[in-house]
PDB file of C-alpha atoms in Angstrom:
ATOM      1  CA  MET A 624     176.095   5.073 257.231  1.00 91.00           C
ATOM      2  CA  LYS A 625     172.915   4.875 259.291  1.00 96.00           C
ATOM      3  CA  ALA A 626     170.372   2.676 257.520  1.00 96.00           C
ATOM      4  CA  ILE A 627     166.746   1.590 257.863  1.00 97.00           C
ATOM      5  CA  ILE A 628     165.369  -1.622 256.350  1.00 98.00           C
ATOM      6  CA  VAL A 629     161.803  -1.236 255.029  1.00 97.00           C
ATOM      7  CA  ASP A 630     160.109  -4.535 254.193  1.00 97.00           C
ATOM      8  CA  ASP A 631     156.779  -6.097 255.156  1.00 97.00           C
ATOM      9  CA  GLU A 632     158.314  -9.594 255.329  1.00 96.00           C
ATOM     10  CA  ARG A 633     160.003 -10.284 258.676  1.00 96.00           C
ATOM     11  CA  LEU A 634     162.253 -13.027 257.286  1.00 96.00           C
ATOM     12  CA  ALA A 635     163.448 -10.722 254.517  1.00 96.00           C
ATOM     13  CA  ARG A 636     164.394  -8.082 257.100  1.00 96.00           C
ATOM     14  CA  VAL A 637     166.195 -10.657 259.251  1.00 97.00           C
ATOM     15  CA  GLU A 638     168.101 -12.061 256.273  1.00 96.00           C
ATOM     16  CA  LEU A 639     169.220  -8.639 255.028  1.00 97.00           C
ATOM     17  CA  ALA A 640     170.216  -7.463 258.511  1.00 97.00           C
ATOM     18  CA  SER A 641     172.287 -10.635 258.893  1.00 96.00           C
ATOM     19  CA  LEU A 642     174.062 -10.049 255.577  1.00 96.00           C
ATOM     20  CA  LEU A 643     174.775  -6.422 256.473  1.00 96.00           C
ATOM     21  CA  LYS A 644     176.638  -7.467 259.638  1.00 95.00           C
ATOM     22  CA  ASN A 645     179.580  -8.140 257.320  1.00 93.00           C
ATOM     23  CA  PHE A 646     179.799  -4.441 256.443  1.00 94.00           C
ATOM     24  CA  ASP A 647     181.158  -2.271 259.262  1.00 93.00           C
ATOM     25  CA  GLN A 648     180.340   0.883 257.316  1.00 92.00           C
ATOM     26  CA  ILE A 649     176.576   0.184 257.524  1.00 94.00           C
ATOM     27  CA  GLU A 650     174.708   0.534 260.824  1.00 96.00           C
ATOM     28  CA  ILE A 651     171.101  -0.693 260.878  1.00 97.00           C
ATOM     29  CA  ILE A 652     169.374   1.732 263.247  1.00 97.00           C
ATOM     30  CA  ASP A 653     165.780   0.582 262.718  1.00 97.00           C
ATOM     31  CA  GLU A 654     163.359  -1.489 260.665  1.00 98.00           C
ATOM     32  CA  ALA A 655     159.922  -0.656 259.276  1.00 98.00           C
ATOM     33  CA  VAL A 656     157.117  -2.952 258.159  1.00 97.00           C
ATOM     34  CA  ASN A 657     155.286  -0.609 255.783  1.00 97.00           C
ATOM     35  CA  ALA A 658     155.420   2.856 254.220  1.00 97.00           C
ATOM     36  CA  ASP A 659     153.627   4.705 257.035  1.00 97.00           C
ATOM     37  CA  ASP A 660     155.833   3.068 259.663  1.00 97.00           C
ATOM     38  CA  ALA A 661     158.911   3.944 257.612  1.00 97.00           C
ATOM     39  CA  TYR A 662     157.814   7.558 257.170  1.00 97.00           C
ATOM     40  CA  GLU A 663     157.707   8.119 260.942  1.00 96.00           C
ATOM     41  CA  LYS A 664     161.037   6.383 261.515  1.00 97.00           C
ATOM     42  CA  ILE A 665     162.751   8.320 258.733  1.00 95.00           C
ATOM     43  CA  LYS A 666     161.584  11.597 260.283  1.00 93.00           C
ATOM     44  CA  LYS A 667     162.819  10.421 263.689  1.00 94.00           C
ATOM     45  CA  HIS A 668     166.228   9.013 262.732  1.00 95.00           C
ATOM     46  CA  GLN A 669     167.158  10.889 259.530  1.00 93.00           C
ATOM     47  CA  PRO A 670     169.045   7.918 258.059  1.00 94.00           C
ATOM     48  CA  ASP A 671     171.689   8.111 255.355  1.00 91.00           C
ATOM     49  CA  LEU A 672     170.374   5.045 253.542  1.00 93.00           C
ATOM     50  CA  LEU A 673     167.187   3.040 252.964  1.00 94.00           C
ATOM     51  CA  PHE A 674     166.928  -0.582 251.951  1.00 95.00           C
ATOM     52  CA  LEU A 675     163.439  -0.296 250.501  1.00 94.00           C
ATOM     53  CA  ASP A 676     161.028  -2.971 249.332  1.00 93.00           C
ATOM     54  CA  ILE A 677     158.791  -1.867 246.456  1.00 89.00           C
ATOM     55  CA  GLN A 678     155.680  -4.033 246.727  1.00 89.00           C
ATOM     56  CA  MET A 679     154.176  -3.783 250.229  1.00 93.00           C
ATOM     57  CA  PRO A 680     150.607  -3.901 251.578  1.00 94.00           C
ATOM     58  CA  GLY A 681     149.119  -0.415 251.558  1.00 95.00           C
ATOM     59  CA  LYS A 682     151.528   2.061 250.015  1.00 94.00           C
ATOM     60  CA  THR A 683     154.386   0.985 247.756  1.00 90.00           C
ATOM     61  CA  GLY A 684     158.009   1.965 248.223  1.00 90.00           C
ATOM     62  CA  PHE A 685     157.584   4.581 245.507  1.00 86.00           C
ATOM     63  CA  GLU A 686     154.633   6.112 247.338  1.00 90.00           C
ATOM     64  CA  LEU A 687     156.742   6.321 250.503  1.00 92.00           C
ATOM     65  CA  LEU A 688     159.361   8.317 248.632  1.00 89.00           C
ATOM     66  CA  GLU A 689     156.681  10.666 247.336  1.00 87.00           C
ATOM     67  CA  MET A 690     155.698  11.375 250.950  1.00 89.00           C
ATOM     68  CA  LEU A 691     159.188  12.661 251.803  1.00 88.00           C
ATOM     69  CA  GLU A 692     160.313  16.219 251.168  1.00 80.00           C
ATOM     70  CA  VAL A 693     163.857  14.972 250.592  1.00 77.00           C
ATOM     71  CA  VAL A 694     165.139  11.433 250.594  1.00 83.00           C
ATOM     72  CA  PRO A 695     168.218   9.559 251.733  1.00 87.00           C
ATOM     73  CA  LYS A 696     170.147   7.270 249.423  1.00 87.00           C
ATOM     74  CA  VAL A 697     167.986   4.315 248.420  1.00 89.00           C
ATOM     75  CA  ILE A 698     168.697   0.710 247.524  1.00 90.00           C
ATOM     76  CA  PHE A 699     165.547  -1.008 246.282  1.00 89.00           C
ATOM     77  CA  THR A 700     165.000  -4.607 247.318  1.00 90.00           C
ATOM     78  CA  THR A 701     162.456  -6.512 245.279  1.00 85.00           C
ATOM     79  CA  ALA A 702     161.380 -10.001 244.306  1.00 84.00           C
ATOM     80  CA  TYR A 703     160.288  -8.664 240.915  1.00 76.00           C
ATOM     81  CA  ASP A 704     162.599  -8.005 238.003  1.00 67.00           C
ATOM     82  CA  GLU A 705     161.273  -6.376 234.846  1.00 62.00           C
ATOM     83  CA  TYR A 706     157.900  -5.458 236.323  1.00 54.00           C
ATOM     84  CA  ALA A 707     159.315  -3.316 239.109  1.00 56.00           C
ATOM     85  CA  LEU A 708     162.592  -2.199 237.594  1.00 60.00           C
ATOM     86  CA  LYS A 709     161.016  -0.538 234.563  1.00 61.00           C
ATOM     87  CA  ALA A 710     159.791   2.189 236.895  1.00 57.00           C
ATOM     88  CA  PHE A 711     163.272   3.404 237.759  1.00 62.00           C
ATOM     89  CA  GLU A 712     165.447   2.136 234.917  1.00 54.00           C
ATOM     90  CA  VAL A 713     166.065   5.753 233.873  1.00 48.00           C
ATOM     91  CA  ASN A 714     167.836   6.414 237.160  1.00 55.00           C
ATOM     92  CA  ALA A 715     171.318   5.626 238.370  1.00 44.00           C
ATOM     93  CA  LEU A 716     169.776   3.789 241.311  1.00 59.00           C
ATOM     94  CA  ASP A 717     170.803   0.374 242.502  1.00 76.00           C
ATOM     95  CA  TYR A 718     168.524  -2.497 243.384  1.00 81.00           C
ATOM     96  CA  LEU A 719     168.821  -5.965 244.865  1.00 87.00           C
ATOM     97  CA  LEU A 720     166.735  -8.875 243.663  1.00 88.00           C
ATOM     98  CA  LYS A 721     165.485 -11.269 246.313  1.00 90.00           C
ATOM     99  CA  PRO A 722     166.839 -13.621 247.449  1.00 91.00           C
ATOM    100  CA  ILE A 723     169.751 -11.207 247.963  1.00 93.00           C
ATOM    101  CA  GLN A 724     173.150 -12.584 247.010  1.00 93.00           C
ATOM    102  CA  PRO A 725     176.123 -11.620 249.252  1.00 94.00           C
ATOM    103  CA  ASP A 726     178.372 -10.744 246.285  1.00 94.00           C
ATOM    104  CA  ARG A 727     175.678  -8.533 244.768  1.00 92.00           C
ATOM    105  CA  LEU A 728     175.190  -6.759 248.104  1.00 94.00           C
ATOM    106  CA  LYS A 729     178.954  -6.190 248.382  1.00 93.00           C
ATOM    107  CA  GLU A 730     178.961  -4.646 244.911  1.00 91.00           C
ATOM    108  CA  THR A 731     176.083  -2.342 245.849  1.00 89.00           C
ATOM    109  CA  ILE A 732     177.720  -1.128 249.078  1.00 90.00           C
ATOM    110  CA  HIS A 733     180.931  -0.454 247.170  1.00 87.00           C
ATOM    111  CA  LYS A 734     179.001   1.550 244.582  1.00 82.00           C
ATOM    112  CA  ILE A 735     177.455   3.737 247.268  1.00 81.00           C
ATOM    113  CA  GLN A 736     180.838   4.352 248.882  1.00 78.00           C
ATOM    114  CA  GLU A 737     182.297   5.335 245.516  1.00 74.00           C
ATOM    115  CA  GLY A 738     179.425   7.783 245.078  1.00 65.00           C
ATOM    116  CA  ASP A 739     180.180   9.350 248.453  1.00 58.00           C
ATOM    117  CA  VAL A 740     183.809   9.893 247.480  1.00 41.00           C
ATOM    118  CA  ASN A 741     182.794  11.478 244.178  1.00 45.00           C
ATOM    119  CA  GLN A 742     180.501  13.855 246.050  1.00 46.00           C
ATOM    120  CA  ASN A 743     183.364  14.960 248.334  1.00 38.00           C
ATOM    121  CA  ASP A 744     181.697  13.331 251.315  1.00 38.00           C
ATOM    122  CA  SER A 745     178.807  15.772 251.298  1.00 37.00           C
ATOM    123  CA  GLY A 746     177.071  13.738 253.986  1.00 36.00           C
ATOM    124  CA  PRO A 747     173.489  12.553 254.218  1.00 35.00           C
ATOM    125  CA  SER A 748     171.133  13.952 251.623  1.00 37.00           C
ATOM    126  CA  LEU A 749     168.160  13.706 253.945  1.00 36.00           C
ATOM    127  CA  GLY A 750     167.398  17.191 255.254  1.00 37.00           C
ATOM    128  CA  THR A 751     164.125  17.002 257.136  1.00 40.00           C
ATOM    129  CA  SER A 752     165.610  18.959 260.040  1.00 40.00           C
ATOM    130  CA  LYS A 753     166.313  21.971 257.836  1.00 50.00           C
ATOM    131  CA  GLU A 754     163.847  24.762 257.358  1.00 61.00           C
ATOM    132  CA  LYS A 755     164.868  25.135 253.721  1.00 81.00           C
ATOM    133  CA  LEU A 756     166.028  22.681 251.082  1.00 86.00           C
ATOM    134  CA  SER A 757     169.582  23.350 249.885  1.00 84.00           C
ATOM    135  CA  GLN A 758     171.118  22.748 246.470  1.00 89.00           C
ATOM    136  CA  GLU A 759     172.675  19.537 247.807  1.00 85.00           C
ATOM    137  CA  ASP A 760     169.389  18.012 248.928  1.00 86.00           C
ATOM    138  CA  GLN A 761     168.054  15.126 246.872  1.00 83.00           C
ATOM    139  CA  VAL A 762     164.387  14.878 245.918  1.00 86.00           C
ATOM    140  CA  PHE A 763     162.291  12.065 244.504  1.00 87.00           C
ATOM    141  CA  VAL A 764     160.298  12.858 241.371  1.00 89.00           C
ATOM    142  CA  LYS A 765     157.700  10.439 240.001  1.00 85.00           C
ATOM    143  CA  ASP A 766     155.705  10.940 236.813  1.00 85.00           C
ATOM    144  CA  GLY A 767     153.612   7.974 235.727  1.00 82.00           C
ATOM    145  CA  GLU A 768     155.876   4.921 235.542  1.00 77.00           C
ATOM    146  CA  ARG A 769     159.115   6.907 235.543  1.00 83.00           C
ATOM    147  CA  CYS A 770     161.031   7.900 238.660  1.00 85.00           C
ATOM    148  CA  TRP A 771     164.114   9.961 239.364  1.00 88.00           C
ATOM    149  CA  PHE A 772     166.283  10.966 242.287  1.00 86.00           C
ATOM    150  CA  VAL A 773     167.502  14.478 241.548  1.00 89.00           C
ATOM    151  CA  LYS A 774     169.730  16.902 243.388  1.00 89.00           C
ATOM    152  CA  LEU A 775     168.136  20.325 243.546  1.00 94.00           C
ATOM    153  CA  SER A 776     171.335  21.747 242.043  1.00 95.00           C
ATOM    154  CA  GLU A 777     170.468  19.861 238.822  1.00 96.00           C
ATOM    155  CA  ILE A 778     166.972  21.376 238.566  1.00 97.00           C
ATOM    156  CA  ARG A 779     167.074  24.621 236.611  1.00 98.00           C
ATOM    157  CA  LEU A 780     163.385  25.555 236.555  1.00 98.00           C
ATOM    158  CA  PHE A 781     160.032  24.869 238.200  1.00 97.00           C
ATOM    159  CA  GLU A 782     157.007  25.876 236.107  1.00 97.00           C
ATOM    160  CA  SER A 783     153.426  25.943 237.368  1.00 96.00           C
ATOM    161  CA  ASP A 784     150.857  24.202 235.174  1.00 92.00           C
ATOM    162  CA  GLY A 785     147.435  24.183 236.836  1.00 88.00           C
ATOM    163  CA  ASN A 786     147.604  21.986 239.937  1.00 89.00           C
ATOM    164  CA  TYR A 787     150.949  20.571 238.822  1.00 92.00           C
ATOM    165  CA  ILE A 788     154.550  21.700 238.579  1.00 95.00           C
ATOM    166  CA  LYS A 789     156.779  20.891 235.631  1.00 96.00           C
ATOM    167  CA  VAL A 790     160.319  20.106 236.822  1.00 96.00           C
ATOM    168  CA  TYR A 791     163.136  20.884 234.363  1.00 98.00           C
ATOM    169  CA  PHE A 792     166.383  18.885 234.647  1.00 96.00           C
ATOM    170  CA  ASP A 793     168.612  17.407 231.931  1.00 94.00           C
ATOM    171  CA  ASN A 794     166.224  16.658 229.052  1.00 93.00           C
ATOM    172  CA  ASN A 795     163.393  15.683 231.397  1.00 93.00           C
ATOM    173  CA  LYS A 796     160.263  17.665 232.272  1.00 95.00           C
ATOM    174  CA  PRO A 797     158.177  15.460 234.599  1.00 94.00           C
ATOM    175  CA  MET A 798     155.022  16.778 236.282  1.00 93.00           C
ATOM    176  CA  ILE A 799     154.466  16.592 240.036  1.00 90.00           C
ATOM    177  CA  HIS A 800     151.238  17.284 241.916  1.00 88.00           C
ATOM    178  CA  LYS A 801     152.215  20.248 244.087  1.00 87.00           C
ATOM    179  CA  SER A 802     151.576  23.977 244.211  1.00 90.00           C
ATOM    180  CA  LEU A 803     154.321  26.452 243.333  1.00 93.00           C
ATOM    181  CA  ASN A 804     153.563  28.465 246.487  1.00 92.00           C
ATOM    182  CA  ALA A 805     154.105  25.428 248.715  1.00 89.00           C
ATOM    183  CA  LEU A 806     157.344  24.619 246.920  1.00 91.00           C
ATOM    184  CA  ASP A 807     158.554  28.211 247.133  1.00 92.00           C
ATOM    185  CA  GLU A 808     158.287  28.083 250.927  1.00 90.00           C
ATOM    186  CA  LYS A 809     160.583  25.036 251.062  1.00 90.00           C
ATOM    187  CA  LEU A 810     163.353  26.245 248.732  1.00 93.00           C
ATOM    188  CA  ASP A 811     166.404  28.224 249.827  1.00 91.00           C
ATOM    189  CA  ASP A 812     165.938  31.740 248.473  1.00 89.00           C
ATOM    190  CA  LYS A 813     169.705  32.109 248.119  1.00 90.00           C
ATOM    191  CA  ALA A 814     169.578  29.478 245.390  1.00 93.00           C
ATOM    192  CA  PHE A 815     166.054  29.748 243.947  1.00 96.00           C
ATOM    193  CA  PHE A 816     164.156  32.867 242.879  1.00 96.00           C
ATOM    194  CA  ARG A 817     160.424  33.290 242.307  1.00 95.00           C
ATOM    195  CA  ALA A 818     160.607  34.984 238.931  1.00 95.00           C
ATOM    196  CA  SER A 819     156.867  35.151 238.352  1.00 93.00           C
ATOM    197  CA  ARG A 820     153.540  33.651 239.347  1.00 93.00           C
ATOM    198  CA  LYS A 821     154.393  30.635 237.189  1.00 96.00           C
ATOM    199  CA  HIS A 822     158.160  30.223 237.541  1.00 97.00           C
ATOM    200  CA  ILE A 823     160.897  29.525 240.089  1.00 97.00           C
ATOM    201  CA  ILE A 824     164.414  29.592 238.650  1.00 97.00           C
ATOM    202  CA  ASN A 825     167.693  28.168 239.924  1.00 97.00           C
ATOM    203  CA  LEU A 826     170.054  31.150 240.123  1.00 96.00           C
ATOM    204  CA  ASN A 827     173.063  28.977 239.305  1.00 96.00           C
ATOM    205  CA  TRP A 828     171.529  28.109 235.932  1.00 97.00           C
ATOM    206  CA  ILE A 829     171.210  31.707 234.702  1.00 96.00           C
ATOM    207  CA  GLU A 830     173.165  32.285 231.499  1.00 97.00           C
ATOM    208  CA  ASN A 831     172.071  35.767 230.487  1.00 95.00           C
ATOM    209  CA  ILE A 832     169.848  38.647 231.699  1.00 94.00           C
ATOM    210  CA  GLU A 833     168.378  41.362 229.471  1.00 94.00           C
ATOM    211  CA  PRO A 834     166.177  44.415 230.136  1.00 93.00           C
ATOM    212  CA  TRP A 835     162.572  43.713 229.156  1.00 91.00           C
ATOM    213  CA  PHE A 836     159.277  45.543 228.737  1.00 88.00           C
ATOM    214  CA  ASN A 837     157.974  47.909 231.445  1.00 86.00           C
ATOM    215  CA  GLY A 838     161.078  47.650 233.610  1.00 88.00           C
ATOM    216  CA  GLY A 839     161.089  43.854 233.699  1.00 91.00           C
ATOM    217  CA  LEU A 840     163.857  41.400 232.866  1.00 94.00           C
ATOM    218  CA  LEU A 841     164.269  38.496 230.480  1.00 96.00           C
ATOM    219  CA  VAL A 842     166.320  35.691 232.011  1.00 96.00           C
ATOM    220  CA  LYS A 843     167.839  33.009 229.791  1.00 97.00           C
ATOM    221  CA  LEU A 844     168.783  29.725 231.459  1.00 97.00           C
ATOM    222  CA  LYS A 845     171.623  27.416 230.412  1.00 97.00           C
ATOM    223  CA  GLY A 846     169.004  24.901 229.325  1.00 96.00           C
ATOM    224  CA  GLY A 847     167.701  27.397 226.755  1.00 96.00           C
ATOM    225  CA  GLU A 848     164.483  28.471 228.530  1.00 97.00           C
ATOM    226  CA  LYS A 849     163.632  32.173 228.564  1.00 97.00           C
ATOM    227  CA  ILE A 850     161.706  33.460 231.584  1.00 96.00           C
ATOM    228  CA  GLU A 851     160.089  36.876 231.890  1.00 95.00           C
ATOM    229  CA  VAL A 852     160.529  38.589 235.263  1.00 94.00           C
ATOM    230  CA  SER A 853     157.920  41.223 236.135  1.00 88.00           C
ATOM    231  CA  ARG A 854     158.941  44.741 237.089  1.00 89.00           C
ATOM    232  CA  ARG A 855     158.154  44.142 240.766  1.00 90.00           C
ATOM    233  CA  GLN A 856     160.139  40.896 240.875  1.00 93.00           C
ATOM    234  CA  ALA A 857     162.900  42.454 238.758  1.00 93.00           C
ATOM    235  CA  ALA A 858     163.379  45.162 241.397  1.00 91.00           C
ATOM    236  CA  LYS A 859     163.585  42.465 244.080  1.00 91.00           C
ATOM    237  CA  PHE A 860     166.009  40.467 241.952  1.00 91.00           C
ATOM    238  CA  LYS A 861     168.320  43.442 241.375  1.00 88.00           C
ATOM    239  CA  ASP A 862     168.280  44.310 245.068  1.00 88.00           C
ATOM    240  CA  MET A 863     169.038  40.727 246.072  1.00 85.00           C
ATOM    241  CA  MET A 864     171.896  40.244 243.544  1.00 81.00           C
ATOM    242  CA  SER A 865     173.594  43.633 243.831  1.00 76.00           C
ATOM    243  CA  LEU A 866     176.612  44.335 246.061  1.00 51.00           C
TER     244      LEU A 866
END
């Protein structure tokens, strides 16, 4: 796995790089000293993995992730325990507390490898070279103090709410500051459909479709949401989904 270490402390980068020499499956391809530096190097190298410090001068590690369209796998490295970890305790993410212990690092690398096997070796989740985001791409969602890494295949609905978008996955509905039009341009139209001015639905989450008023459709998602599709979009939907 190609990895980048992102940390403003030189000694911390040196120490982690030294520890990682014991793991042949990890190749450190670059280092970054802050979020802006990391952003450029991530675009350039498209790594599989980030070792990411949270508290850095300028932008935090979380703010770096918000800058990315899609993100690689992330291991947070932090000198803070409860303060920093509360922000992503809802996620199945791993983290390393500084000073990093070799046994804890070994456990983390093993966990990532197990995850790769469970995902049938789907490869890097970072897809900045693609024109469209696929179902397998992973995105970072932050709402207040809560953060998630979510595969697009797990998101069933995007709903516009003013200057924000409500993202529906599991029992969560966080809000992100983005326009639905901008998002629509990034999503693969084979997987996501613009049902209306306010909604983009994941086609794989459709449970039932019924005729609706004025030639429209009523789409029910597996999560229970019911979305009205206008007559114009219904015609497009039928044309796209028919043999």
